[in-house]
Coordinates of C-alpha atoms in Angstrom, one line a residue:
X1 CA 150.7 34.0 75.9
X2 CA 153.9 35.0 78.0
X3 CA 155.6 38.0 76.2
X4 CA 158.8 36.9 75.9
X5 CA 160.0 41.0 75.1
X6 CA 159.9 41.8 78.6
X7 CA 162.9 41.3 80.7
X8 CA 163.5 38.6 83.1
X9 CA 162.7 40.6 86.2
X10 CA 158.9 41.5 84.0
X11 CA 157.8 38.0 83.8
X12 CA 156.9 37.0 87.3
X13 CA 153.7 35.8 86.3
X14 CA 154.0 32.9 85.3
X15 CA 155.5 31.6 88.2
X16 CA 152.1 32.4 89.8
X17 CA 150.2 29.7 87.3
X18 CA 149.4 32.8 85.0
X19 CA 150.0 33.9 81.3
X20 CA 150.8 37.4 80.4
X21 CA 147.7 38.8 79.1
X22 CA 147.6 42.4 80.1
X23 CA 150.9 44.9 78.5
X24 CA 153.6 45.6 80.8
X25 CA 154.3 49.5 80.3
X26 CA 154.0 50.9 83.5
X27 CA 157.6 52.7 85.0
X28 CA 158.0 53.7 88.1
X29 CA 156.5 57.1 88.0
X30 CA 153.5 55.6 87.0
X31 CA 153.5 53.4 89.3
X32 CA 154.2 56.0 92.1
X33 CA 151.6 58.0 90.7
X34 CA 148.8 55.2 90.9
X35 CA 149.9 55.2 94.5
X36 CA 149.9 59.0 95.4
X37 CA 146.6 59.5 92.9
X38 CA 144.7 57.2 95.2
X39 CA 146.2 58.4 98.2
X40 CA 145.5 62.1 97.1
X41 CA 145.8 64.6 100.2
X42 CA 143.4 66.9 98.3
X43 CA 141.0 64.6 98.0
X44 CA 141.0 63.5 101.6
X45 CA 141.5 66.9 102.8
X46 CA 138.5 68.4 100.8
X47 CA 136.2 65.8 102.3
X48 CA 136.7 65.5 106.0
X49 CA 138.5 68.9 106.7
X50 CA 135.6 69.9 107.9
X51 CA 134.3 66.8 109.8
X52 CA 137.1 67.2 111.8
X53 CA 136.1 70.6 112.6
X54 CA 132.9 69.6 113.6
X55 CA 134.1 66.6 116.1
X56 CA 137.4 67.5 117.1
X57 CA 138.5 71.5 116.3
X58 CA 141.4 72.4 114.7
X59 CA 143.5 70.8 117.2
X60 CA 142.3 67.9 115.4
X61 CA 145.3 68.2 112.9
X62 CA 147.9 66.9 115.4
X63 CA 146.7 63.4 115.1
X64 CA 147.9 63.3 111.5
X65 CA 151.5 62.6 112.6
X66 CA 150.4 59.3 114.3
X67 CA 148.3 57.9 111.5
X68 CA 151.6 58.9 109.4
X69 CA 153.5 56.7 110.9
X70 CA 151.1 54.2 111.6
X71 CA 150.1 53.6 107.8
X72 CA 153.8 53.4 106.7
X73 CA 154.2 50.6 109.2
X74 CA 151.2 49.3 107.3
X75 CA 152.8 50.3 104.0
X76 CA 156.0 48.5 104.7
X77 CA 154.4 45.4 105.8
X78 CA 152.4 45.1 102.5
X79 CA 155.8 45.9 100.3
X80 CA 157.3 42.9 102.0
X81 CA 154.1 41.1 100.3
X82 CA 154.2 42.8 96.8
X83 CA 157.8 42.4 96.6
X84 CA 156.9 38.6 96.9
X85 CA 153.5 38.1 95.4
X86 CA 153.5 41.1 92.0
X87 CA 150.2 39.3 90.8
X88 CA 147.0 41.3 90.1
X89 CA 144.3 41.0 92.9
X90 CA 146.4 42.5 95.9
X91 CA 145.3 41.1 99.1
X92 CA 143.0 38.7 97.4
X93 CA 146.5 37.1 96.0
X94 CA 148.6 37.2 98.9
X95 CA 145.6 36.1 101.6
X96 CA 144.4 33.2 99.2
X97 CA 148.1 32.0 98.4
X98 CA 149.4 32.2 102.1
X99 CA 146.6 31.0 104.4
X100 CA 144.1 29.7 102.7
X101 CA 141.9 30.5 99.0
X102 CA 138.4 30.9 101.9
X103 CA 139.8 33.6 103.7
X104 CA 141.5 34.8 100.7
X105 CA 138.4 35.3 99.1
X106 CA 136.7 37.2 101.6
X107 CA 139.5 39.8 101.7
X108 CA 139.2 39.7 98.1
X109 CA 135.3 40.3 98.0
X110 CA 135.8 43.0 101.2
X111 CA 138.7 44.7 99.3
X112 CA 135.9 45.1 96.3
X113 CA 133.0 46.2 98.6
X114 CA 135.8 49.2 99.8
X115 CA 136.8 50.1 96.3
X116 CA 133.4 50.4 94.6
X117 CA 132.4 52.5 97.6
X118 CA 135.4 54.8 98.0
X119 CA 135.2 55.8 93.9
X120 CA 131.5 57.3 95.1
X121 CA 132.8 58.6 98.3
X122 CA 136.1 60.3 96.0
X123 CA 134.1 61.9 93.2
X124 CA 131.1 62.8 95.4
X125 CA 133.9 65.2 96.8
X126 CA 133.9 67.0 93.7
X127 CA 130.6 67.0 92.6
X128 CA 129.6 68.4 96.5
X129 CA 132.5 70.4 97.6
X130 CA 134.5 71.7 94.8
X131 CA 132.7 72.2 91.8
X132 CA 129.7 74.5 94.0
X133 CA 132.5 76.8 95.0
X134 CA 133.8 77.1 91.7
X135 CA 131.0 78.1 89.8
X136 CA 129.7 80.1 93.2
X137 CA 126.0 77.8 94.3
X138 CA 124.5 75.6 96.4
X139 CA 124.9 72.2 95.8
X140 CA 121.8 69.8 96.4
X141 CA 121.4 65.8 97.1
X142 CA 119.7 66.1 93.3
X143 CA 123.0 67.8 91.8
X144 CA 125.7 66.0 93.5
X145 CA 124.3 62.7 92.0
X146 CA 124.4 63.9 88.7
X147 CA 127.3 65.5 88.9
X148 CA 129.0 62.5 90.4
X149 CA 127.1 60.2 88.3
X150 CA 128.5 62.1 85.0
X151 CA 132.1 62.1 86.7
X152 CA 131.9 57.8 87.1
X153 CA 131.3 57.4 83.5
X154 CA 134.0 59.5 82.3
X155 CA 136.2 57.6 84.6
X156 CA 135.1 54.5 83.2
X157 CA 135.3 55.4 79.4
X158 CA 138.9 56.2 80.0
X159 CA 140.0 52.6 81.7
X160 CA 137.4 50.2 79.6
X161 CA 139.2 52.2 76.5
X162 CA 143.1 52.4 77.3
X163 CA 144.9 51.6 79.7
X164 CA 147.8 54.2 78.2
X165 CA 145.9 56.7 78.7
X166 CA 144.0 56.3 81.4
X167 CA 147.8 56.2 82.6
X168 CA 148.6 59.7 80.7
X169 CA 145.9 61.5 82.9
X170 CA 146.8 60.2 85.9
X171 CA 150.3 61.0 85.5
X172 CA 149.7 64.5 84.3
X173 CA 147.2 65.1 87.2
X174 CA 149.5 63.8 90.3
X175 CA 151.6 66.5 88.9
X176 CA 149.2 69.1 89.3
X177 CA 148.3 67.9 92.2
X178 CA 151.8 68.3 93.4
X179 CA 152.4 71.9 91.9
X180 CA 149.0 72.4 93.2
X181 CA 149.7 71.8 97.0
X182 CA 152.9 73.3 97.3
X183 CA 151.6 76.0 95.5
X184 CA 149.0 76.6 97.9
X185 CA 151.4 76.1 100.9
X186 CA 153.7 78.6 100.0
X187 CA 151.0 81.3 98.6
X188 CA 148.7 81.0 101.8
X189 CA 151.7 81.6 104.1
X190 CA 153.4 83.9 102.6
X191 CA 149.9 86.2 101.8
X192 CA 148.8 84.8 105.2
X193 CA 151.7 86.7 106.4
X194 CA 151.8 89.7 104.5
X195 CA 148.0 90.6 105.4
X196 CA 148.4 89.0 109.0
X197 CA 145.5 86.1 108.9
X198 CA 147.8 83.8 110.0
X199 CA 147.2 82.8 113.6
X200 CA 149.4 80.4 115.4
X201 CA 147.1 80.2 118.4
X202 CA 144.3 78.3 115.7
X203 CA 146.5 75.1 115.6
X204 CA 146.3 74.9 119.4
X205 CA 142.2 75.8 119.3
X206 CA 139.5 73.3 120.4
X207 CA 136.5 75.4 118.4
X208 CA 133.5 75.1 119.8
X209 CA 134.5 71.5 121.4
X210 CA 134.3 71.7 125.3
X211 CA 137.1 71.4 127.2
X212 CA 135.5 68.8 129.2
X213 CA 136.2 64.7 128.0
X214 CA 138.3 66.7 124.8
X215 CA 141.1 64.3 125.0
X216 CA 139.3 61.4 126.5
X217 CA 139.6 57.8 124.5
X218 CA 135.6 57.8 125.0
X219 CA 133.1 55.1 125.9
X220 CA 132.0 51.4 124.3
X221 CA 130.0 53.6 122.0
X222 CA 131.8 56.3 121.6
X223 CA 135.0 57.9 120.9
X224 CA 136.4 60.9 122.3
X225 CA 136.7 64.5 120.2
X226 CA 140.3 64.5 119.6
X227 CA 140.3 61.0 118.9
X228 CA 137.9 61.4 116.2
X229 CA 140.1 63.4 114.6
X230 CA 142.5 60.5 113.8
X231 CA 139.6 59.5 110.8
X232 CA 140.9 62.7 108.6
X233 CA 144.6 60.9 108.6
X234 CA 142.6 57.8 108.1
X235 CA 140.6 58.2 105.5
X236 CA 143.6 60.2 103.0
X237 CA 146.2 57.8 103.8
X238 CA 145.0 55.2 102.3
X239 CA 145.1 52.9 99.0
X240 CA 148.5 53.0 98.4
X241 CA 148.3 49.3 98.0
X242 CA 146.8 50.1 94.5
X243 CA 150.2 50.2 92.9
X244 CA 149.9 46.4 93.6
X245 CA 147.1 45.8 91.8
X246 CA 148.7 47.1 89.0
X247 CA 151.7 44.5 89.4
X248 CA 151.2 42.7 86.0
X249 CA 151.5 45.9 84.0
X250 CA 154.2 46.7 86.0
X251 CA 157.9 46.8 85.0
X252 CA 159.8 44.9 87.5
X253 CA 157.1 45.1 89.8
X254 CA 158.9 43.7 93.2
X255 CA 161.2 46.7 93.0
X256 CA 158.8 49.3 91.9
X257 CA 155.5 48.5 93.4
X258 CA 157.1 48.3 97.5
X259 CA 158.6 51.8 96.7
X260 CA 156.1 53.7 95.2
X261 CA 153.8 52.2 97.9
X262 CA 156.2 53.9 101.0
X263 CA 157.2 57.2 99.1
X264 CA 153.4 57.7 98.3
X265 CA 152.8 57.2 101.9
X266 CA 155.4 59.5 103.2
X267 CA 155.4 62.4 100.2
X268 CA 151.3 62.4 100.7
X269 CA 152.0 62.5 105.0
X270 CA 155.0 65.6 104.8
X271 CA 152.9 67.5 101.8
X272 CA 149.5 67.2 103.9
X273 CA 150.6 67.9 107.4
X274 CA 152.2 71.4 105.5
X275 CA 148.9 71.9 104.0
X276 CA 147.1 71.4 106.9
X277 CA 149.0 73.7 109.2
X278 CA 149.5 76.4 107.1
X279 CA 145.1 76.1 106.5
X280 CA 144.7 76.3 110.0
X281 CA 146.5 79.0 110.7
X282 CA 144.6 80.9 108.0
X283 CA 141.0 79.9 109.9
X284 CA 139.3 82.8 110.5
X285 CA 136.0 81.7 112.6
X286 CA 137.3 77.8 113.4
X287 CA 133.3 77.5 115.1
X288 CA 131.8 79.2 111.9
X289 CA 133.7 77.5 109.3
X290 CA 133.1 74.1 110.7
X291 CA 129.4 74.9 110.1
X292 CA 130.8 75.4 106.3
X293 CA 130.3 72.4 103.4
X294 CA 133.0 73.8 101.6
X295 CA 135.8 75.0 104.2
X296 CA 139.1 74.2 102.5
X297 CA 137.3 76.4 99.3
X298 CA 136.6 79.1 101.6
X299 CA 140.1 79.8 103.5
X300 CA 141.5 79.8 99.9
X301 CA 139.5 82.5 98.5
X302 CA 139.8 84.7 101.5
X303 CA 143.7 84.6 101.3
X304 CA 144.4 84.3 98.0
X305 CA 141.6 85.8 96.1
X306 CA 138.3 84.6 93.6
X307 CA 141.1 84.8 90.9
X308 CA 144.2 82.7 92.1
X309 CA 141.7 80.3 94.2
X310 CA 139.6 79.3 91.8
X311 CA 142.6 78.4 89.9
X312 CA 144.6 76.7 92.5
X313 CA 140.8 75.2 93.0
X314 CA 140.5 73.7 89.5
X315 CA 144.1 72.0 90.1
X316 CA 142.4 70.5 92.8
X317 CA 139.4 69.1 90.7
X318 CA 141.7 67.2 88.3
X319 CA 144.2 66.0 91.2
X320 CA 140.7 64.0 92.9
X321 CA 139.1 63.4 89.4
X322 CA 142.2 61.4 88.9
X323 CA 142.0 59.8 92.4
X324 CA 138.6 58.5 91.4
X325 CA 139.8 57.3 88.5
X326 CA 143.0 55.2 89.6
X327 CA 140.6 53.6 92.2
X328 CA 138.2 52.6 89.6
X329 CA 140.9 51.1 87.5
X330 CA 142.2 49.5 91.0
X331 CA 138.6 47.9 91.4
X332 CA 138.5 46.9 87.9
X333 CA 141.9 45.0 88.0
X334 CA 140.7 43.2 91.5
X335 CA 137.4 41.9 89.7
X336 CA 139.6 41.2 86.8
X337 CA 141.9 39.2 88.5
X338 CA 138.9 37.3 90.7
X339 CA 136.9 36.6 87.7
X340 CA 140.5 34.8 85.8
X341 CA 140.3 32.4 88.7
X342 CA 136.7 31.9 88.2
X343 CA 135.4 33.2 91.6
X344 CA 133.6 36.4 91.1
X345 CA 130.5 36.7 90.0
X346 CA 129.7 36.5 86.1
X347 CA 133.0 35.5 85.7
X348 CA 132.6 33.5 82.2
X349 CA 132.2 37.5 81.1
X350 CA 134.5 39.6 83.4
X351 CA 137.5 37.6 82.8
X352 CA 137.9 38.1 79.3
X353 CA 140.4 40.6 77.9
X354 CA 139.3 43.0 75.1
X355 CA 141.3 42.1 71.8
X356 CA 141.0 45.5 70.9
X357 CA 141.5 47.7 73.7
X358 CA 143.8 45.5 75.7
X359 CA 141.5 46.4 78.7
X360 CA 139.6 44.1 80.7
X361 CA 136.4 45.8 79.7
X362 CA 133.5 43.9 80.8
X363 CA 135.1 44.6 84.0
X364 CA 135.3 48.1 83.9
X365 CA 131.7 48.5 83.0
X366 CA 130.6 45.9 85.5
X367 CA 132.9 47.8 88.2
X368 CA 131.2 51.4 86.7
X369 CA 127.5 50.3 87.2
X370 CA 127.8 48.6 90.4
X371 CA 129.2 52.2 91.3
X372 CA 126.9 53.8 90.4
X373 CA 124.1 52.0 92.6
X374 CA 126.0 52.5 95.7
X375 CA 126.3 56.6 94.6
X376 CA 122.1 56.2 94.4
X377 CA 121.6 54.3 97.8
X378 CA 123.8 57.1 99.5
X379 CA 122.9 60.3 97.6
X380 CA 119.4 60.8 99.0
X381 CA 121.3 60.9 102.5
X382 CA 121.9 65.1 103.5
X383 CA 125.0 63.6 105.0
X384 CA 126.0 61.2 102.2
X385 CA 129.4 62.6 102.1
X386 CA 130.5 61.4 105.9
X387 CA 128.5 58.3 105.6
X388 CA 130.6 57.4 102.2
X389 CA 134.1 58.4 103.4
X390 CA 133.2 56.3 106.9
X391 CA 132.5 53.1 105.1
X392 CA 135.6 53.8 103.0
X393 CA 138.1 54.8 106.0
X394 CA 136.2 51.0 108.0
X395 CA 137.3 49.1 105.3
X396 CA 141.0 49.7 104.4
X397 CA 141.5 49.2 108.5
X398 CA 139.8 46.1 108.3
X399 CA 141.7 44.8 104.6
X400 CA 145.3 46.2 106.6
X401 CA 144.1 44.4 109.7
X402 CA 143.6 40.6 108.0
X403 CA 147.0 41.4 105.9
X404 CA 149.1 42.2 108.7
X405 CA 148.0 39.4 110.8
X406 CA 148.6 37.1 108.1
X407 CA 152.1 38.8 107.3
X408 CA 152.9 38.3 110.8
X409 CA 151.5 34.3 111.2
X410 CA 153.6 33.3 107.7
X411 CA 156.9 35.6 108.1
X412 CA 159.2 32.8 109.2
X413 CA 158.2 30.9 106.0
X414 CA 158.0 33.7 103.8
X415 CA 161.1 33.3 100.6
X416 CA 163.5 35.9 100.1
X417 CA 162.3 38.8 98.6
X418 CA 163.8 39.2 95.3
X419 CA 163.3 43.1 95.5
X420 CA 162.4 44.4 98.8
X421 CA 163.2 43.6 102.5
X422 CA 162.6 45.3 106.1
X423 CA 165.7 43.4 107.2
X424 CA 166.3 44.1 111.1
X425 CA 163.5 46.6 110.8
X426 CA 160.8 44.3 110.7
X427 CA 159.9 42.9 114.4
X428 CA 159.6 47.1 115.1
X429 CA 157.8 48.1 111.9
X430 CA 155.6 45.3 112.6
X431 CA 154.7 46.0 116.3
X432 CA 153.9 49.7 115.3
X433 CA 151.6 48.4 112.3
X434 CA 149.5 46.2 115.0
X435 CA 149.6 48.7 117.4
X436 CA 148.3 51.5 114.8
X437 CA 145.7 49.2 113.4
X438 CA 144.2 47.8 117.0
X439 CA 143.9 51.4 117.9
X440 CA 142.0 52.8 114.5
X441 CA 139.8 49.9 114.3
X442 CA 138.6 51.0 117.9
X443 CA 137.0 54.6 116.8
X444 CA 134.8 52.5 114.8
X445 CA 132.5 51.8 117.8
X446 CA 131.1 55.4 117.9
X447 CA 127.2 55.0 117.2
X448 CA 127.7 57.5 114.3
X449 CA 129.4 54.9 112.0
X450 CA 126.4 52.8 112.3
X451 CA 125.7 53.0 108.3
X452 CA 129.2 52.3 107.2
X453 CA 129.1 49.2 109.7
X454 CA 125.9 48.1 108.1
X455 CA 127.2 48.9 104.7
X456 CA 129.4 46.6 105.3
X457 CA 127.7 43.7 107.1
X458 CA 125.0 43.7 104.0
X459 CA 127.9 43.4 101.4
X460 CA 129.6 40.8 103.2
X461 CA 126.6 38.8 103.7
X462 CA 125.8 39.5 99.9
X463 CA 129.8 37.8 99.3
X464 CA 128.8 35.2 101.8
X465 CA 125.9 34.0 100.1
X466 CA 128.3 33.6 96.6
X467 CA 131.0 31.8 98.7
X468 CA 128.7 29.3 99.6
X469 CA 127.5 28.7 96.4
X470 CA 131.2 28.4 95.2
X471 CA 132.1 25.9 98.2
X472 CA 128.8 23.6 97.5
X473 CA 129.1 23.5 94.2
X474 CA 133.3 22.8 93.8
X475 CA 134.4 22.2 97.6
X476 CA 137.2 24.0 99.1
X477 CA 140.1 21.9 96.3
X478 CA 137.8 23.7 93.7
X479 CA 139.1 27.0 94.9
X480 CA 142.6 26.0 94.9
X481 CA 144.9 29.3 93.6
X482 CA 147.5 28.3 90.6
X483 CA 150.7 26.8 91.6
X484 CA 153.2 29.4 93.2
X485 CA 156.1 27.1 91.5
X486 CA 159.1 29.6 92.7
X487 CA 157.8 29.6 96.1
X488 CA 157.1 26.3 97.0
X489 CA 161.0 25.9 95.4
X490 CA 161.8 28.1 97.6
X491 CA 160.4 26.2 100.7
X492 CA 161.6 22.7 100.1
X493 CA 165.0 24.7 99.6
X494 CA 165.2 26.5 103.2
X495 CA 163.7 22.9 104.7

């Protein structure tokens, strides 16, 4: 049933063939806060600082401008969408709705193969990076998984059982992680300063990558060092998109969802480019840290002390706990809203609302387990951490690549957004978009993302073999999407 107490920007839904079934409570700094909690600088930082040692130096930083700039293009593009589509499923929706329900639902089904992946690759972070440096050990394959394992289950206990506060956590740790990261940008330059272990000459340093080929583009099967270094922009700046799969819980979603989806992008961009400057400046040893499984952790407790670092370290825990968990609830809400349209599968069960939580629950435990197979496939890898935050930095390009192309095939046609437009801005915004997203789908051809590739051919075949069941047994009219009634007005009123 429609609840008829929200206000007439709230109740959007129903224009889409829908009922209001889920509570509409989130504001905009929840909203904001799903976007920036997925996004999560420390999250992405933590995890492939170190990578980016290892492949490109520290000189590797300089390519997080770029990916800046490219993934607002992106961001734009996909608040032109929202602002027009606020229905639960994301891409799923907007794909299915504007081209066709086939294609739709194979961004929808890659969109779900990228978020049950990424929760692993986010809380793995913790359970491998951070937690061994704050209680002072070595982490093993055999700890990680258990650690990470515990972690998915807490995460899933709080969305199967409210919504509110699942909410209430997240909000509290984006704060942290804000406090937390300017806190740490401002105390490791000005100690960095004080004791003089701030170098400038570190930002411009290659490491211990050769001179030779450093700035080449590479070869068919490889990419070139600095190049490489465009996956640690990659992989953080992503998921903003979430806020959109929170549209129907969303108070006047077409305003709030676009802007918490750009100011995400940008606050996460300015915040992490401080972060990473002032970090490596501080690098001691850029050859022997990069031979390091916990280098962010390190730099911090040589500047700033056991006592203020593990602190500042424990801010950082919560602020990528709660990046895992928005994702999971993000996941959740994409099965959710797959399953209500009768195209996921064991959707008779994963549809179905819990009367007393208000939570789609079935989901979230479905979403939780499936989770937690991936985490046991990767976990016996030694290098599970890059394999998981490869298939999760592949995926989003490829999700951003099928919904800018179909943003740029259906513009002309597109209504009036009732909430957010790009105006004159949009022929440039989208040309920078295309260019960004031709040029980071290309590093993918390095021979070292050959599991995150395979990862994903095996889960798409696995989709495949559903989607064919679905088309033999209903036809392509049986996957017809609700009617878009305000649209199609729309259409026959600018004919």
């Amino acid at each position: 049933m429609t609840d008829s107490s929200t206000s007439p920007g709230d109740g959007r839904v129903t224009e889409f063939g829908y009922t209001q079934s889920l509570e509409r409570s989130t504001g905009r700094f929840a909203s904001f806060a799903v976007a920036f909690a997925f996004v999560s600088i420390a999250t992405g930082i933590f995890t492939t600082y170190g990578s980016v040692l290892t492949s490109s130096g520290p000189m590797g930083i300089w390519t997080w401008p770029i990916v800046i700039v490219g993934q607002l293009a992106v961001a734009l593009l996909i608040g032109s969408l929202a602002a027009r589509i606020p229905v639960t499923g994301y891409a799923y929706q907007w794909v299915s709705r504007l081209a066709n329900p086939v294609l739709g639902w194979i961004t929808g089904w890659i969109s779900f193969t990228f978020l049950a992946i990424v929760v692993v690759a986010v809380d793995y972070t913790v359970a491998a990076t951070v937690v061994p440096a704050l209680f002072d050990f070595t982490g093993t394959p055999a700890t990680a998984f258990l650690i990470t394992a515990g972690i998915l289950v807490l995460q899933g206990l709080l969305v199967g059982l409210s919504t509110k506060w699942t909410e209430r956590v997240n909000n509290f740790a984006v704060t942290a992680e804000l406090i937390g990261m300017v806190a740490l940008v401002v105390l490791l330059f000005i100690v960095g300063v004080i004791a003089h272990k701030l170098s400038v000459g570190n930002l411009f340093s290659r490491g211990a990558i050769p001179a030779d080929g450093y700035w080449s583009f590479g070869t068919a099967t490889s990419a070139g060092p600095w190049m490489l270094g465009f996956l640690l922009g990659a992989f953080t700046i992503v998921g903003f998109e979430s806020a959109a799969n929170l549209a129907e819980e969303t108070k006047k979603p077409e305003i709030v969802v676009p802007r918490a989806m750009w100011q995400a992008v940008l606050a996460s961009g300015v915040l992490g480019f401080l972060f990473l400057l002032v970090v490596t400046a501080a690098v001691n040893d850029p050859a022997a840290l990069a031979q390091s499984g916990t280098p962010i952790a390190d730099i911090i407790r040589d500047i700033l002390g056991s006592f203020v670092g593990t602190a500042l370290l424990v801010l950082v825990a919560i602020a990528i706990f709660a990046c895992g968990l928005v994702i999971l609830m993000s996941g959740v809400r994409l099965v959710w809203a797959m399953s209500r349209d009768q195209r996921f599968p064991g959707w008779q069960a994963l549809h179905k609302i819990s009367p007393r939580f208000k939570t789609p629950l079935n989901a979230t435990v479905t979403m939780t387990v499936i989770s937690a197979v991936i985490l046991g496939l990767f976990s016996t890898s030694t290098d599970a951490l890059f394999k998981l935050f490869s298939a999760a930095t592949l995926l989003p390009a490829i999700i951003y690549a099928i919904t800018v192309a179909l943003y740029i095939a259906t513009r002309r046609k597109l209504p009036p957004s009732k909430g957010f437009t790009l105006g004159r801005w949009e022929t440039p915004v989208l040309v920078v978009a295309v260019l960004w997203l031709v040029f980071v789908l290309s590093l993918f051809r390095d021979a070292s993302f050959r599991d995150p590739w395979l990862y994903a051919v095996v889960m798409v075949a696995l989709g495949a073999v559903y989607l064919c069941y679905l088309l033999v047994t209903r036809g392509r009219h049986g996957l017809k999407m609700p009617e878009m009634s305000s649209i199609d007005a729309e259409f026959e009123d600018a004919a």
